[in-house]
CSV table of C-alpha atoms in Angstrom, one decimal:
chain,number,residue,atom,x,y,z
A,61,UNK,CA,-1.9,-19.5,-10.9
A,62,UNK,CA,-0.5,-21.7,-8.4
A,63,UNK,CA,3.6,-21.4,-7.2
A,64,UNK,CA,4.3,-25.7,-7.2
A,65,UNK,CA,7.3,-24.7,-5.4
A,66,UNK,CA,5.2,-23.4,-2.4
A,67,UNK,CA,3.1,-26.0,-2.3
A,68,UNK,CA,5.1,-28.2,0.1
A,69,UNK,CA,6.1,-25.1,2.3
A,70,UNK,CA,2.6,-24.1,2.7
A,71,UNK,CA,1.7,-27.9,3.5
A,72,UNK,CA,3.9,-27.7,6.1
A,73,UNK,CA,3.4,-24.3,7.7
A,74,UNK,CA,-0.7,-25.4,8.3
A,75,UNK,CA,1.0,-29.4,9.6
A,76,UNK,CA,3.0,-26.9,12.3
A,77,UNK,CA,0.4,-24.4,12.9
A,78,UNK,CA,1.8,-21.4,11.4
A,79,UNK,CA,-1.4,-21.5,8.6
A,80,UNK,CA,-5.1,-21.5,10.1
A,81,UNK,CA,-6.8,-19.3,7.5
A,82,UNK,CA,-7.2,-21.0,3.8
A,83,UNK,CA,-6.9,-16.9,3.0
A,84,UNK,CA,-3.4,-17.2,3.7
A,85,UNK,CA,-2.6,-20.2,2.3
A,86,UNK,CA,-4.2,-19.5,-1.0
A,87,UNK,CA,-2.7,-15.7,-0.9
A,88,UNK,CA,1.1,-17.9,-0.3
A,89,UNK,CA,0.3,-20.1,-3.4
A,90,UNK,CA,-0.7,-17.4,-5.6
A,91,UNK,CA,2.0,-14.7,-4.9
A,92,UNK,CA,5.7,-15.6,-6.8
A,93,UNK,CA,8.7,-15.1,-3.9
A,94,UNK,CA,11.2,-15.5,-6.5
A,95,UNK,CA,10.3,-12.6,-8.3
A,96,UNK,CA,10.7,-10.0,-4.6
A,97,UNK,CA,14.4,-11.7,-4.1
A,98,UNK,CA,17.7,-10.6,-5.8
A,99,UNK,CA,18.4,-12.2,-8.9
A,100,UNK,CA,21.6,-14.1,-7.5
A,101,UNK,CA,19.1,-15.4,-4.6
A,102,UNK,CA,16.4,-16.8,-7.0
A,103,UNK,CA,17.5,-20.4,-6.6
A,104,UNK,CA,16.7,-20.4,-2.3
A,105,UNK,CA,13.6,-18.2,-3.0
A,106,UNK,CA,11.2,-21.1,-1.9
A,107,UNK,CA,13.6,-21.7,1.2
A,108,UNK,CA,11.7,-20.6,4.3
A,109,UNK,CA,14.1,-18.4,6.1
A,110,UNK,CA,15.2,-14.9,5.2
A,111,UNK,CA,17.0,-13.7,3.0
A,112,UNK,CA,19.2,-10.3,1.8
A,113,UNK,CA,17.6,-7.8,-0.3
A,114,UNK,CA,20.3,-4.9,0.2
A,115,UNK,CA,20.5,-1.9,2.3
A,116,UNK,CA,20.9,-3.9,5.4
A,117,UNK,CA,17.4,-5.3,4.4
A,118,UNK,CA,15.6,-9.1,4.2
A,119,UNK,CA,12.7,-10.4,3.0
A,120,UNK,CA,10.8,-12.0,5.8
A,121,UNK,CA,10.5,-15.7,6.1
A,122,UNK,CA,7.6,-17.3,4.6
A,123,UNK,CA,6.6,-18.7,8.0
A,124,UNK,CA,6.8,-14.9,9.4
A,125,UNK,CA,4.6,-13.9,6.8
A,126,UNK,CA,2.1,-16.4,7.4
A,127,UNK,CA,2.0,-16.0,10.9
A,128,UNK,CA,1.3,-11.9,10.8
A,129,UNK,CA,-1.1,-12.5,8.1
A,130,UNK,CA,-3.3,-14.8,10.0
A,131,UNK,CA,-2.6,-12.7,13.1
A,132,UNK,CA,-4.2,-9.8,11.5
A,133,UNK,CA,-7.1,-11.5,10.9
A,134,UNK,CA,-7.0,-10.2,7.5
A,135,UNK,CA,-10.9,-9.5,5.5
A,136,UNK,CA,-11.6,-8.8,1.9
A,137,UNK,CA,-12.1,-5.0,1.3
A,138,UNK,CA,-9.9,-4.2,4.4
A,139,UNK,CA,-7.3,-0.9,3.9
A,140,UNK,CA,-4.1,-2.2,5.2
A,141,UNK,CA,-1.6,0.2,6.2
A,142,UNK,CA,2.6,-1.8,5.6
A,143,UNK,CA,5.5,-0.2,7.4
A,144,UNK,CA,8.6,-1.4,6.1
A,145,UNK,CA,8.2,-2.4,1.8
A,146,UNK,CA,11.3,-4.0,1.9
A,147,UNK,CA,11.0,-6.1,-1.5
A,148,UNK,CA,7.2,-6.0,-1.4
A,149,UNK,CA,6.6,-9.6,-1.2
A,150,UNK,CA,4.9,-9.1,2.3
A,151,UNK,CA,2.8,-6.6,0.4
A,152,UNK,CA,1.9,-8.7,-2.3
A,153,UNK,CA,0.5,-11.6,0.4
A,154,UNK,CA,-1.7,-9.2,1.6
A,155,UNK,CA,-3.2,-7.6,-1.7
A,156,UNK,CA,-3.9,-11.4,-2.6
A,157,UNK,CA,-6.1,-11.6,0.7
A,158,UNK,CA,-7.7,-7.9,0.9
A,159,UNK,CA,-8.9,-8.2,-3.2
A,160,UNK,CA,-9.2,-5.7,-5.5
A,161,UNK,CA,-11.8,-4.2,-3.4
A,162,UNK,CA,-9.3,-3.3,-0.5
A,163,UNK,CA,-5.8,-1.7,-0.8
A,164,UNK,CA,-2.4,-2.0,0.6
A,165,UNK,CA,-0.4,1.0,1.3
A,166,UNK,CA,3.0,0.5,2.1
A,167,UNK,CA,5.6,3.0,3.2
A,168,UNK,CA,9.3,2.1,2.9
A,169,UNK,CA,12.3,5.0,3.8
A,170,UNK,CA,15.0,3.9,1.4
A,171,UNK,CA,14.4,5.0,-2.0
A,172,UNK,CA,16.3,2.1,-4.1
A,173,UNK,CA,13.9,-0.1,-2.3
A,174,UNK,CA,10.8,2.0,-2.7
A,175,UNK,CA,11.5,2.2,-6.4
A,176,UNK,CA,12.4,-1.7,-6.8
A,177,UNK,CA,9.5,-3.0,-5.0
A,178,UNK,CA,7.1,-1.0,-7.1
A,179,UNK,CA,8.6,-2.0,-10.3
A,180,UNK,CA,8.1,-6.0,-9.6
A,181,UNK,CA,4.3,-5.3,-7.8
A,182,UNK,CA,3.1,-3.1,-10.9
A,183,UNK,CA,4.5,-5.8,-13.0
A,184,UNK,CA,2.8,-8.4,-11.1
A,185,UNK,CA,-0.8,-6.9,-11.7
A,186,UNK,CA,-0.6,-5.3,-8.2
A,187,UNK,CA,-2.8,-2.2,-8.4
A,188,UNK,CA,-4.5,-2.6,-5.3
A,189,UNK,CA,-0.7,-2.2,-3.6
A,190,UNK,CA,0.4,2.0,-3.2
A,191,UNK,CA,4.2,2.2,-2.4
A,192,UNK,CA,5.0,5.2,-0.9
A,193,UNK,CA,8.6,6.3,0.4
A,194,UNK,CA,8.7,8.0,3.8
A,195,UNK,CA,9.0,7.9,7.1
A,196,UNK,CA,7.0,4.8,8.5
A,197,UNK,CA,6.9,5.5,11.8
A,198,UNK,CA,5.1,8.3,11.1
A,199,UNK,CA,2.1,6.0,9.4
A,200,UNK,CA,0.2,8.1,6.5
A,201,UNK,CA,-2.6,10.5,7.3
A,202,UNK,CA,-3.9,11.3,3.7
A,203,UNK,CA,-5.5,7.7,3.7
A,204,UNK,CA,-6.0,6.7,7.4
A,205,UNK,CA,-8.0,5.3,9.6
A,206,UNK,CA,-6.7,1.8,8.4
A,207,UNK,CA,-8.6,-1.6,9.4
A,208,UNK,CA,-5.0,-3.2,9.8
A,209,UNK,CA,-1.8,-1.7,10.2
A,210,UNK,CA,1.8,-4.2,10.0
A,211,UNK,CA,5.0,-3.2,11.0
A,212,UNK,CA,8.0,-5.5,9.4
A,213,UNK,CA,11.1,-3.8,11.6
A,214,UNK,CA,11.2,-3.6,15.3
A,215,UNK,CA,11.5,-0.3,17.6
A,216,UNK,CA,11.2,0.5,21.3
A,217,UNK,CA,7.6,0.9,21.6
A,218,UNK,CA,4.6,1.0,18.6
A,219,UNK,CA,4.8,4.1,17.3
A,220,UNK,CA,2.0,6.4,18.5
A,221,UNK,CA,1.0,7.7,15.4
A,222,UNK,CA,0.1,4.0,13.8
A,223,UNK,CA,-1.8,4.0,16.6
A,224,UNK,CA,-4.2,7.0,16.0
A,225,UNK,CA,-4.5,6.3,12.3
A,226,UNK,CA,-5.7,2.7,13.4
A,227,UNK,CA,-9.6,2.3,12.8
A,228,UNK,CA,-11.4,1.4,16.2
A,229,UNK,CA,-11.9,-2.1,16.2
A,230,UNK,CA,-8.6,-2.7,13.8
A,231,UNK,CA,-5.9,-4.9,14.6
A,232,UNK,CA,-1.9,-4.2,14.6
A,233,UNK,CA,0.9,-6.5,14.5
A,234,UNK,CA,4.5,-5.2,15.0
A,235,UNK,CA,7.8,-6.7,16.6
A,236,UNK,CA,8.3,-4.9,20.0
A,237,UNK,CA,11.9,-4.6,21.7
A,238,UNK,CA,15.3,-4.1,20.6
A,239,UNK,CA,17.7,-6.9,21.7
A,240,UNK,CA,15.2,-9.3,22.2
A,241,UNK,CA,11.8,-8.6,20.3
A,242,UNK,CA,8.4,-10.2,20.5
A,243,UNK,CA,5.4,-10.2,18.0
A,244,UNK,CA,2.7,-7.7,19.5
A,245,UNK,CA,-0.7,-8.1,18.3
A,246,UNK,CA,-2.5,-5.0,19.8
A,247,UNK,CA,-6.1,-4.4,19.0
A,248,UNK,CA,-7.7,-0.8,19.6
A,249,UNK,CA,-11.3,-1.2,21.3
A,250,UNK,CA,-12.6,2.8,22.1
A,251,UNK,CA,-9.8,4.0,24.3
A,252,UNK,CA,-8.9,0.3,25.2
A,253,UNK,CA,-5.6,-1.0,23.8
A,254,UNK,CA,-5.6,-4.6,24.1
A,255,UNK,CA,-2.3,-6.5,23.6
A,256,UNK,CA,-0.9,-10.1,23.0
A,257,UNK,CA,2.4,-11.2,22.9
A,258,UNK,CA,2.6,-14.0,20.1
A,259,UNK,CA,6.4,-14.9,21.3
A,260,UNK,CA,9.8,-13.8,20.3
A,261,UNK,CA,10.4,-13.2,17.0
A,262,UNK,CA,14.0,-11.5,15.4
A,263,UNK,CA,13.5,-8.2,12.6
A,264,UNK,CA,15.8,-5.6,11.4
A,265,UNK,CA,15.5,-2.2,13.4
A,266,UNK,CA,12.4,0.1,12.9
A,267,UNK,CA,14.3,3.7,11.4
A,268,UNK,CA,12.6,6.8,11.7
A,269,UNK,CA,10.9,10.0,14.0
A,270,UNK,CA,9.0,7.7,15.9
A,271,UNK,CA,11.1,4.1,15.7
């Protein structure tokens, strides 16, 4: 099923370069915002900026989303490894692209979140999406290595377990910094970490051992 209301966003997102990959677009069009956002927020769910879920929490802009999907490079059958649920929508995007072949696991420290989020993706036909409340930073050893690991808060540095439970040849994204962040894309090659900044991007803090 198509989301009409995202048709124009998505339209606009590949006009300013934020879409390359028809994966993500399609994976936009196909995944419902409104149903991740508070009920009092439903009416400026197909706004593209960010918006409060609780808990000192947002749900990313659609244009962030896009941009760390395509950044990932995202393939069909790929295990993806989310730190930071939040409302699960960024979750959900990805599930849409990796099929029912690959699986999202997503790790998300507060409870009331954790919970929520699961609710709307099992309700959603989701199965492919394991929410699992913990520490992030820590990634999540019972199912690594992961072909792609995300990271939807920022911290100091990319925490060094994500990195060992990264496949070789996978690909990370994570905001880096703390007053000023920027979009790391770092891609492990042998013992080789290779990094690009993708410019300055603003997320909540990364919470945790290792954040």
């Amino acid at each position: 099923m198509i989301i009409k209301e995202m048709i124009p966003i998505v339209e606009r997102l590949e006009r300013e370069g934020y879409i390359k990959d028809k994966k993500v677009a399609e994976a936009l069009l196909k995944v419902p915002r409104d149903k991740f956002v508070p009920e009092e927020l439903r009416d400026y769910a197909y706004i593209d900026t960010p918006l409060s879920i609780g808990y000192g929490q947002t749900i990313s802009a659609i244009h962030m989303v896009a941009m760390m999907c395509g950044a990932l490079d995202l393939k069909e059958g790929h295990r993806v490894l989310e730190v930071g649920t939040g409302s699960g929508y960024h979750a959900a995007v990805v599930a849409e692209i990796v099929g029912k072949n690959g699986q999202v696991i997503t790790i998300e420290r507060i409870p009331k979140l954790a919970e929520r989020a699961e609710n709307v993706l099992r309700e959603l036909g989701y199965d492919n999406v394991i929410v699992i409340c913990g520490d992030g930073t820590l990634g999540y050893e019972p199912l690594a290595p992961y072909d792609r690991i995300y990271i939807t808060a920022a911290g100091p540095d990319i925490p060094k377990p994500l990195i060992e439970q990264l496949k070789d040849g996978g690909k990370l994204v994570a905001p880096v910094g703390q007053y000023f962040q920027n979009l790391i894309l770092l891609e492990k090659k042998g013992n080789k970490l290779i990094k690009k900044n993708l410019g300055e991007v603003a997320f909540v803090p990364l919470i945790g051992k290792e954040g």
